[in-house]
Amino acid sequence: MLPLTRCTPSQVGLSAVIPTCRRPHLLPEALEPLFSDTAVEEIVVVDDGSGDTTAEVCEQLAATAPKLRLIQQPNQGPAEARRKGARAASGRIVLMLDDDVVAGPGLGSMHLEHHKRDPHGLVLVGYMPPDLPVRRKAADFPVHLYARDYEAVCRRYEADPDEVLLNLWGGHFSVRRDLLLAADSVPAVAAHEDQILGWNLRALGCHGRFDPGLPSRHRYERTPARYFQDHERRGRALALLPDPPTDGVLVIPAVGPGAIRALERRLAGAPTAMSLLRAAMFGLGVVRAWRAQLGLARVVRSSIGYRAYRSTLADLDHPTSSGPVSPST
């Protein structure tokens, strides 16, 4: 039940939309490859209330790249920034990129060719592995955990294309603009707006495809404190999610696998034990026991997410389930 007009190959044009918030230092590297990509007719950067030098950086870049447009809004979150950018875009195809994703050469052209061959409801997801540090340090575990989670999702995509929309990872994808706007009624549920967008696109009759040959690099940056804050936020957001599709599961690392779930739940209510585990986690990094460090970091993050999830349910007097949730990887 695809709505609105269907694009024919001769009608297709592509706009890149990049929501950003407080990361002006990443924008030049993220935007530069798109300037030289002739398939990218315009670049719409949406500044989500950064309150820093983001506007100045974009103005400097636009002086030599006239296809760059800047839109500013008060801080309303990534879902609203994505919507505003898509509304402002003029291309029939929208290439959505996070502000820390660096496009490979000719990325827009490759996305456009896919949509010319498959113009009826394609949601095309590209590959965006994170840059790993050359010299690993004790505090680098967030990017290594992120890389493992990301590769696990990519394997799911390759095994079953339906997983693309059931568990959309939205840092690098393209879709028809009219379908994106029809589907993007995403509430302000922090941390899970990508998944909800995927479910909505699927309900419209879209189909997902993951192509690892669509290259980009993810400049993922998280301090350990910010990383654990993210998972606390994800746990809270999980309690606010609508039910997933009946044939889908939500893949998020917020609740741990069965063998250690009881331990994680105990730790969630034991702040002293959690502090000791965090110290032990960094100690393992200092002695370069990387595998043990990552295992312990998974337990800590899952316990933090579970505690936030349960406390939010209690605050809302909500049922104890928000739909099927898969074990974290």
Tab-separated table of C-alpha atoms in Angstrom:
chain	number	residue	atom	x	y	z
A	1	MET	CA	0.000	0.000	0.000
A	2	LEU	CA	2.601	2.512	-1.094
A	3	PRO	CA	1.110	6.018	-0.899
A	4	LEU	CA	1.477	9.112	-3.046
A	5	THR	CA	3.256	9.263	-6.374
A	6	ARG	CA	5.668	6.636	-7.638
A	7	CYS	CA	8.943	7.817	-9.087
A	8	THR	CA	10.033	6.799	-12.531
A	9	PRO	CA	13.781	6.613	-13.235
A	10	SER	CA	13.717	9.855	-15.213
A	11	GLN	CA	12.200	11.732	-12.246
A	12	VAL	CA	14.725	10.690	-9.628
A	13	GLY	CA	16.975	13.261	-7.962
A	14	LEU	CA	18.803	12.958	-4.662
A	15	SER	CA	19.107	15.236	-1.632
A	16	ALA	CA	21.375	14.473	1.311
A	17	VAL	CA	19.916	15.381	4.720
A	18	ILE	CA	22.171	15.574	7.777
A	19	PRO	CA	20.729	16.365	11.211
A	20	THR	CA	23.391	17.643	13.589
A	21	CYS	CA	23.674	18.721	17.193
A	22	ARG	CA	26.773	20.119	18.902
A	23	ARG	CA	29.356	18.454	16.681
A	24	PRO	CA	30.702	21.209	14.416
A	25	HIS	CA	34.174	19.645	14.433
A	26	LEU	CA	32.825	16.644	12.502
A	27	LEU	CA	30.917	18.521	9.812
A	28	PRO	CA	33.745	19.420	7.370
A	29	GLU	CA	34.838	15.793	7.019
A	30	ALA	CA	31.233	14.562	6.789
A	31	LEU	CA	30.231	17.097	4.134
A	32	GLU	CA	33.329	17.234	1.928
A	33	PRO	CA	32.714	13.932	0.023
A	34	LEU	CA	29.160	15.039	-0.788
A	35	PHE	CA	30.305	18.306	-2.358
A	36	SER	CA	32.083	16.473	-5.172
A	37	ASP	CA	29.351	13.851	-5.711
A	38	THR	CA	27.456	15.035	-8.787
A	39	ALA	CA	24.441	12.841	-7.930
A	40	VAL	CA	23.872	14.816	-4.721
A	41	GLU	CA	21.880	17.808	-5.935
A	42	GLU	CA	21.679	19.482	-2.534
A	43	ILE	CA	22.828	18.977	1.047
A	44	VAL	CA	20.435	20.007	3.803
A	45	VAL	CA	22.037	20.317	7.245
A	46	VAL	CA	19.554	20.685	10.101
A	47	ASP	CA	21.079	22.274	13.198
A	48	ASP	CA	19.079	20.899	16.119
A	49	GLY	CA	19.642	23.728	18.589
A	50	SER	CA	23.399	23.315	18.864
A	51	GLY	CA	24.070	26.783	20.249
A	52	ASP	CA	27.721	26.594	19.206
A	53	THR	CA	29.744	27.237	16.051
A	54	THR	CA	27.713	24.869	13.843
A	55	ALA	CA	26.128	27.701	11.845
A	56	GLU	CA	29.471	29.428	11.320
A	57	VAL	CA	31.096	26.206	10.114
A	58	CYS	CA	28.250	25.618	7.633
A	59	GLU	CA	28.389	29.195	6.377
A	60	GLN	CA	32.115	28.893	5.732
A	61	LEU	CA	31.625	25.634	3.839
A	62	ALA	CA	28.689	27.020	1.847
A	63	ALA	CA	30.881	29.833	0.538
A	64	THR	CA	32.533	27.305	-1.798
A	65	ALA	CA	29.718	24.721	-1.899
A	66	PRO	CA	26.493	26.447	-2.984
A	67	LYS	CA	24.453	23.236	-2.792
A	68	LEU	CA	24.783	23.286	1.003
A	69	ARG	CA	21.737	24.624	2.876
A	70	LEU	CA	21.475	25.169	6.625
A	71	ILE	CA	18.229	24.963	8.582
A	72	GLN	CA	18.148	25.809	12.274
A	73	GLN	CA	15.598	24.776	14.871
A	74	PRO	CA	15.381	24.753	18.675
A	75	ASN	CA	16.613	21.486	20.159
A	76	GLN	CA	13.801	19.004	19.435
A	77	GLY	CA	15.707	15.769	18.895
A	78	PRO	CA	16.904	13.816	15.852
A	79	ALA	CA	13.468	12.647	14.680
A	80	GLU	CA	12.153	16.193	14.297
A	81	ALA	CA	15.431	17.320	12.691
A	82	ARG	CA	15.125	14.502	10.152
A	83	ARG	CA	11.516	15.453	9.397
A	84	LYS	CA	12.363	19.108	8.935
A	85	GLY	CA	15.254	18.285	6.627
A	86	ALA	CA	13.128	15.929	4.527
A	87	ARG	CA	10.375	18.535	4.208
A	88	ALA	CA	12.895	21.102	3.002
A	89	ALA	CA	14.611	18.741	0.536
A	90	SER	CA	13.732	18.948	-3.156
A	91	GLY	CA	15.027	15.566	-4.365
A	92	ARG	CA	12.699	12.598	-4.898
A	93	ILE	CA	15.231	10.469	-3.016
A	94	VAL	CA	16.553	11.446	0.407
A	95	LEU	CA	19.902	10.141	1.598
A	96	MET	CA	19.888	10.353	5.402
A	97	LEU	CA	23.324	10.503	7.029
A	98	ASP	CA	24.283	11.100	10.632
A	99	ASP	CA	26.646	13.997	11.234
A	100	ASP	CA	29.436	11.602	12.245
A	101	VAL	CA	29.168	9.435	9.110
A	102	VAL	CA	31.691	10.119	6.327
A	103	ALA	CA	30.492	9.080	2.881
A	104	GLY	CA	32.714	7.028	0.628
A	105	PRO	CA	33.518	8.250	-2.915
A	106	GLY	CA	30.453	8.414	-5.140
A	107	LEU	CA	28.080	7.249	-2.402
A	108	GLY	CA	25.173	9.381	-3.592
A	109	SER	CA	25.573	8.082	-7.141
A	110	MET	CA	25.463	4.480	-5.945
A	111	HIS	CA	22.330	5.085	-3.871
A	112	LEU	CA	20.662	6.793	-6.807
A	113	GLU	CA	21.369	3.900	-9.158
A	114	HIS	CA	19.711	1.456	-6.752
A	115	HIS	CA	16.566	3.610	-6.645
A	116	LYS	CA	16.453	3.946	-10.416
A	117	ARG	CA	16.430	0.149	-10.674
A	118	ASP	CA	13.943	-0.279	-7.831
A	119	PRO	CA	11.770	2.849	-7.603
A	120	HIS	CA	8.831	1.371	-5.671
A	121	GLY	CA	9.376	1.518	-1.947
A	122	LEU	CA	13.059	0.673	-1.516
A	123	VAL	CA	14.710	1.568	1.801
A	124	LEU	CA	18.420	1.156	1.129
A	125	VAL	CA	20.820	0.863	4.058
A	126	GLY	CA	24.558	1.311	3.519
A	127	TYR	CA	27.566	0.130	5.488
A	128	MET	CA	29.041	2.405	8.177
A	129	PRO	CA	31.562	0.565	10.390
A	130	PRO	CA	33.079	2.742	13.110
A	131	ASP	CA	36.677	3.878	13.018
A	132	LEU	CA	38.581	1.907	15.657
A	133	PRO	CA	41.488	3.571	17.507
A	134	VAL	CA	44.922	2.723	16.150
A	135	ARG	CA	46.307	2.352	19.662
A	136	ARG	CA	43.735	0.881	22.022
A	137	LYS	CA	43.357	2.396	25.506
A	138	ALA	CA	41.377	1.373	28.579
A	139	ALA	CA	38.686	3.986	27.881
A	140	ASP	CA	38.139	2.858	24.267
A	141	PHE	CA	35.727	0.042	25.080
A	142	PRO	CA	32.592	1.999	23.923
A	143	VAL	CA	33.653	2.065	20.272
A	144	HIS	CA	34.674	-1.615	20.355
A	145	LEU	CA	31.339	-2.649	21.870
A	146	TYR	CA	29.522	-0.481	19.344
A	147	ALA	CA	31.447	-2.088	16.483
A	148	ARG	CA	30.489	-5.589	17.657
A	149	ASP	CA	26.827	-4.640	18.048
A	150	TYR	CA	26.819	-3.043	14.617
A	151	GLU	CA	28.395	-6.028	12.855
A	152	ALA	CA	25.878	-8.337	14.551
A	153	VAL	CA	23.028	-6.265	13.118
A	154	CYS	CA	24.646	-6.335	9.665
A	155	ARG	CA	24.775	-10.133	9.831
A	156	ARG	CA	21.059	-10.157	10.633
A	157	TYR	CA	20.393	-7.907	7.631
A	158	GLU	CA	22.329	-10.199	5.314
A	159	ALA	CA	20.611	-13.327	6.642
A	160	ASP	CA	17.103	-11.869	6.365
A	161	PRO	CA	16.382	-8.628	4.433
A	162	ASP	CA	13.154	-8.189	6.413
A	163	GLU	CA	15.339	-7.370	9.417
A	164	VAL	CA	16.353	-4.085	7.748
A	165	LEU	CA	13.016	-2.447	8.521
A	166	LEU	CA	12.234	-4.444	11.637
A	167	ASN	CA	15.467	-3.173	13.196
A	168	LEU	CA	16.463	-0.099	11.205
A	169	TRP	CA	19.868	1.359	12.073
A	170	GLY	CA	19.340	4.822	10.691
A	171	GLY	CA	22.748	6.486	10.369
A	172	HIS	CA	23.072	5.788	6.622
A	173	PHE	CA	20.028	5.012	4.482
A	174	SER	CA	18.063	6.341	1.522
A	175	VAL	CA	14.374	6.277	0.665
A	176	ARG	CA	11.848	8.131	-1.436
A	177	ARG	CA	11.099	11.473	0.153
A	178	ASP	CA	7.314	11.100	-0.050
A	179	LEU	CA	7.458	7.735	1.725
A	180	LEU	CA	9.783	9.067	4.395
A	181	LEU	CA	7.424	11.946	5.141
A	182	ALA	CA	4.387	9.638	5.152
A	183	ALA	CA	6.089	7.247	7.575
A	184	ASP	CA	7.960	9.636	9.805
A	185	SER	CA	5.281	10.181	12.436
A	186	VAL	CA	7.825	9.199	15.064
A	187	PRO	CA	7.109	10.312	18.622
A	188	ALA	CA	9.806	11.795	20.806
A	189	VAL	CA	10.966	8.443	22.170
A	190	ALA	CA	14.645	9.036	22.778
A	191	ALA	CA	17.061	6.464	21.372
A	192	HIS	CA	14.610	4.340	19.373
A	193	GLU	CA	13.269	6.670	16.678
A	194	ASP	CA	15.105	4.685	13.981
A	195	GLN	CA	13.296	1.451	14.850
A	196	ILE	CA	9.888	3.136	14.888
A	197	LEU	CA	10.580	4.734	11.509
A	198	GLY	CA	11.481	1.309	10.112
A	199	TRP	CA	8.230	-0.185	11.398
A	200	ASN	CA	6.240	2.690	9.864
A	201	LEU	CA	7.960	2.326	6.487
A	202	ARG	CA	7.290	-1.395	6.554
A	203	ALA	CA	3.614	-0.768	7.315
A	204	LEU	CA	3.452	1.410	4.185
A	205	GLY	CA	4.639	-1.514	2.055
A	206	CYS	CA	8.294	-0.552	1.750
A	207	HIS	CA	11.016	-3.181	1.586
A	208	GLY	CA	14.490	-2.936	3.016
A	209	ARG	CA	17.838	-3.837	1.521
A	210	PHE	CA	21.301	-3.743	3.068
A	211	ASP	CA	24.229	-3.279	0.702
A	212	PRO	CA	27.690	-3.543	2.309
A	213	GLY	CA	29.095	-2.198	-0.963
A	214	LEU	CA	27.733	1.272	-0.133
A	215	PRO	CA	30.729	2.506	1.849
A	216	SER	CA	30.949	5.045	4.628
A	217	ARG	CA	32.869	5.455	7.883
A	218	HIS	CA	31.380	6.152	11.251
A	219	ARG	CA	33.320	8.640	13.389
A	220	TYR	CA	31.779	7.208	16.555
A	221	GLU	CA	32.877	9.150	19.636
A	222	ARG	CA	31.777	8.283	23.182
A	223	THR	CA	33.442	8.720	26.527
A	224	PRO	CA	32.691	5.880	28.970
A	225	ALA	CA	30.423	8.200	30.983
A	226	ARG	CA	28.487	9.265	27.879
A	227	TYR	CA	28.272	5.655	26.689
A	228	PHE	CA	26.610	4.509	29.907
A	229	GLN	CA	24.353	7.561	29.869
A	230	ASP	CA	23.234	6.538	26.381
A	231	HIS	CA	22.268	3.092	27.650
A	232	GLU	CA	20.414	4.554	30.585
A	233	ARG	CA	18.506	6.674	28.096
A	234	ARG	CA	17.840	3.628	25.920
A	235	GLY	CA	16.455	1.757	28.903
A	236	ARG	CA	14.082	4.605	29.727
A	237	ALA	CA	13.016	4.893	26.101
A	238	LEU	CA	12.313	1.161	25.867
A	239	ALA	CA	9.587	1.529	28.479
A	240	LEU	CA	7.923	4.225	26.338
A	241	LEU	CA	7.955	2.349	23.026
A	242	PRO	CA	4.794	1.234	21.291
A	243	ASP	CA	4.491	-2.492	20.640
A	244	PRO	CA	6.773	-3.750	17.843
A	245	PRO	CA	5.283	-5.519	14.803
A	246	THR	CA	3.873	-8.899	15.802
A	247	ASP	CA	6.431	-10.752	13.669
A	248	GLY	CA	9.400	-8.689	14.796
A	249	VAL	CA	11.635	-8.304	17.783
A	250	LEU	CA	13.396	-5.232	19.007
A	251	VAL	CA	17.148	-5.697	18.999
A	252	ILE	CA	18.680	-3.338	21.538
A	253	PRO	CA	21.347	-3.976	24.156
A	254	ALA	CA	19.219	-2.883	27.121
A	255	VAL	CA	18.367	-6.204	28.784
A	256	GLY	CA	21.009	-8.909	29.041
A	257	PRO	CA	20.940	-12.548	27.864
A	258	GLY	CA	19.299	-15.162	30.069
A	259	ALA	CA	22.420	-16.661	31.655
A	260	ILE	CA	23.461	-13.369	33.248
A	261	ARG	CA	20.121	-11.547	33.424
A	262	ALA	CA	19.594	-12.377	37.099
A	263	LEU	CA	23.050	-10.981	37.900
A	264	GLU	CA	22.341	-7.824	35.939
A	265	ARG	CA	19.053	-7.314	37.777
A	266	ARG	CA	20.797	-7.676	41.111
A	267	LEU	CA	23.488	-5.241	40.082
A	268	ALA	CA	20.867	-2.755	38.916
A	269	GLY	CA	19.840	-2.276	42.538
A	270	ALA	CA	23.350	-2.322	44.010
A	271	PRO	CA	25.163	0.963	43.308
A	272	THR	CA	28.234	0.013	45.366
A	273	ALA	CA	28.689	-3.207	43.405
A	274	MET	CA	28.225	-1.289	40.160
A	275	SER	CA	30.958	1.169	41.157
A	276	LEU	CA	33.318	-1.691	41.920
A	277	LEU	CA	32.542	-3.347	38.591
A	278	ARG	CA	33.246	-0.120	36.720
A	279	ALA	CA	36.593	0.175	38.453
A	280	ALA	CA	37.367	-3.463	37.634
A	281	MET	CA	36.392	-2.849	34.009
A	282	PHE	CA	38.932	-0.042	33.679
A	283	GLY	CA	41.544	-2.136	35.491
A	284	LEU	CA	41.096	-4.896	32.934
A	285	GLY	CA	41.694	-2.336	30.218
A	286	VAL	CA	44.873	-1.100	31.865
A	287	VAL	CA	46.317	-4.638	31.821
A	288	ARG	CA	45.016	-5.063	28.231
A	289	ALA	CA	42.613	-7.892	29.107
A	290	TRP	CA	40.392	-6.679	26.295
A	291	ARG	CA	38.038	-9.625	26.030
A	292	ALA	CA	37.315	-9.663	29.772
A	293	GLN	CA	36.871	-5.895	29.753
A	294	LEU	CA	34.268	-6.042	26.991
A	295	GLY	CA	32.399	-8.847	28.745
A	296	LEU	CA	32.244	-6.885	31.981
A	297	ALA	CA	31.258	-3.690	30.148
A	298	ARG	CA	28.308	-5.559	28.605
A	299	VAL	CA	27.111	-6.586	32.064
A	300	VAL	CA	27.441	-3.032	33.376
A	301	ARG	CA	25.633	-1.412	30.447
A	302	SER	CA	22.827	-3.977	30.527
A	303	SER	CA	22.349	-3.469	34.261
A	304	ILE	CA	22.184	0.296	33.788
A	305	GLY	CA	19.662	-0.081	30.959
A	306	TYR	CA	17.561	-2.552	32.918
A	307	ARG	CA	17.455	-0.301	35.995
A	308	ALA	CA	16.325	2.669	33.879
A	309	TYR	CA	13.737	0.522	32.097
A	310	ARG	CA	12.223	-0.787	35.329
A	311	SER	CA	12.219	2.591	37.072
A	312	THR	CA	10.479	4.210	34.088
A	313	LEU	CA	7.822	1.511	34.065
A	314	ALA	CA	7.301	2.060	37.765
A	315	ASP	CA	7.003	5.819	37.271
A	316	LEU	CA	4.418	5.295	34.543
A	317	ASP	CA	2.603	2.502	36.342
A	318	HIS	CA	3.055	0.702	33.011
A	319	PRO	CA	2.718	-3.056	32.296
A	320	THR	CA	5.996	-4.919	32.729
A	321	SER	CA	6.403	-5.598	29.010
A	322	SER	CA	6.594	-3.322	26.011
A	323	GLY	CA	6.514	-6.084	23.426
A	324	PRO	CA	8.947	-8.818	22.436
A	325	VAL	CA	12.558	-7.947	23.153
A	326	SER	CA	15.467	-10.015	21.977
A	327	PRO	CA	18.518	-10.740	24.106
A	328	SER	CA	21.363	-8.349	23.529
A	329	THR	CA	24.335	-9.493	21.568
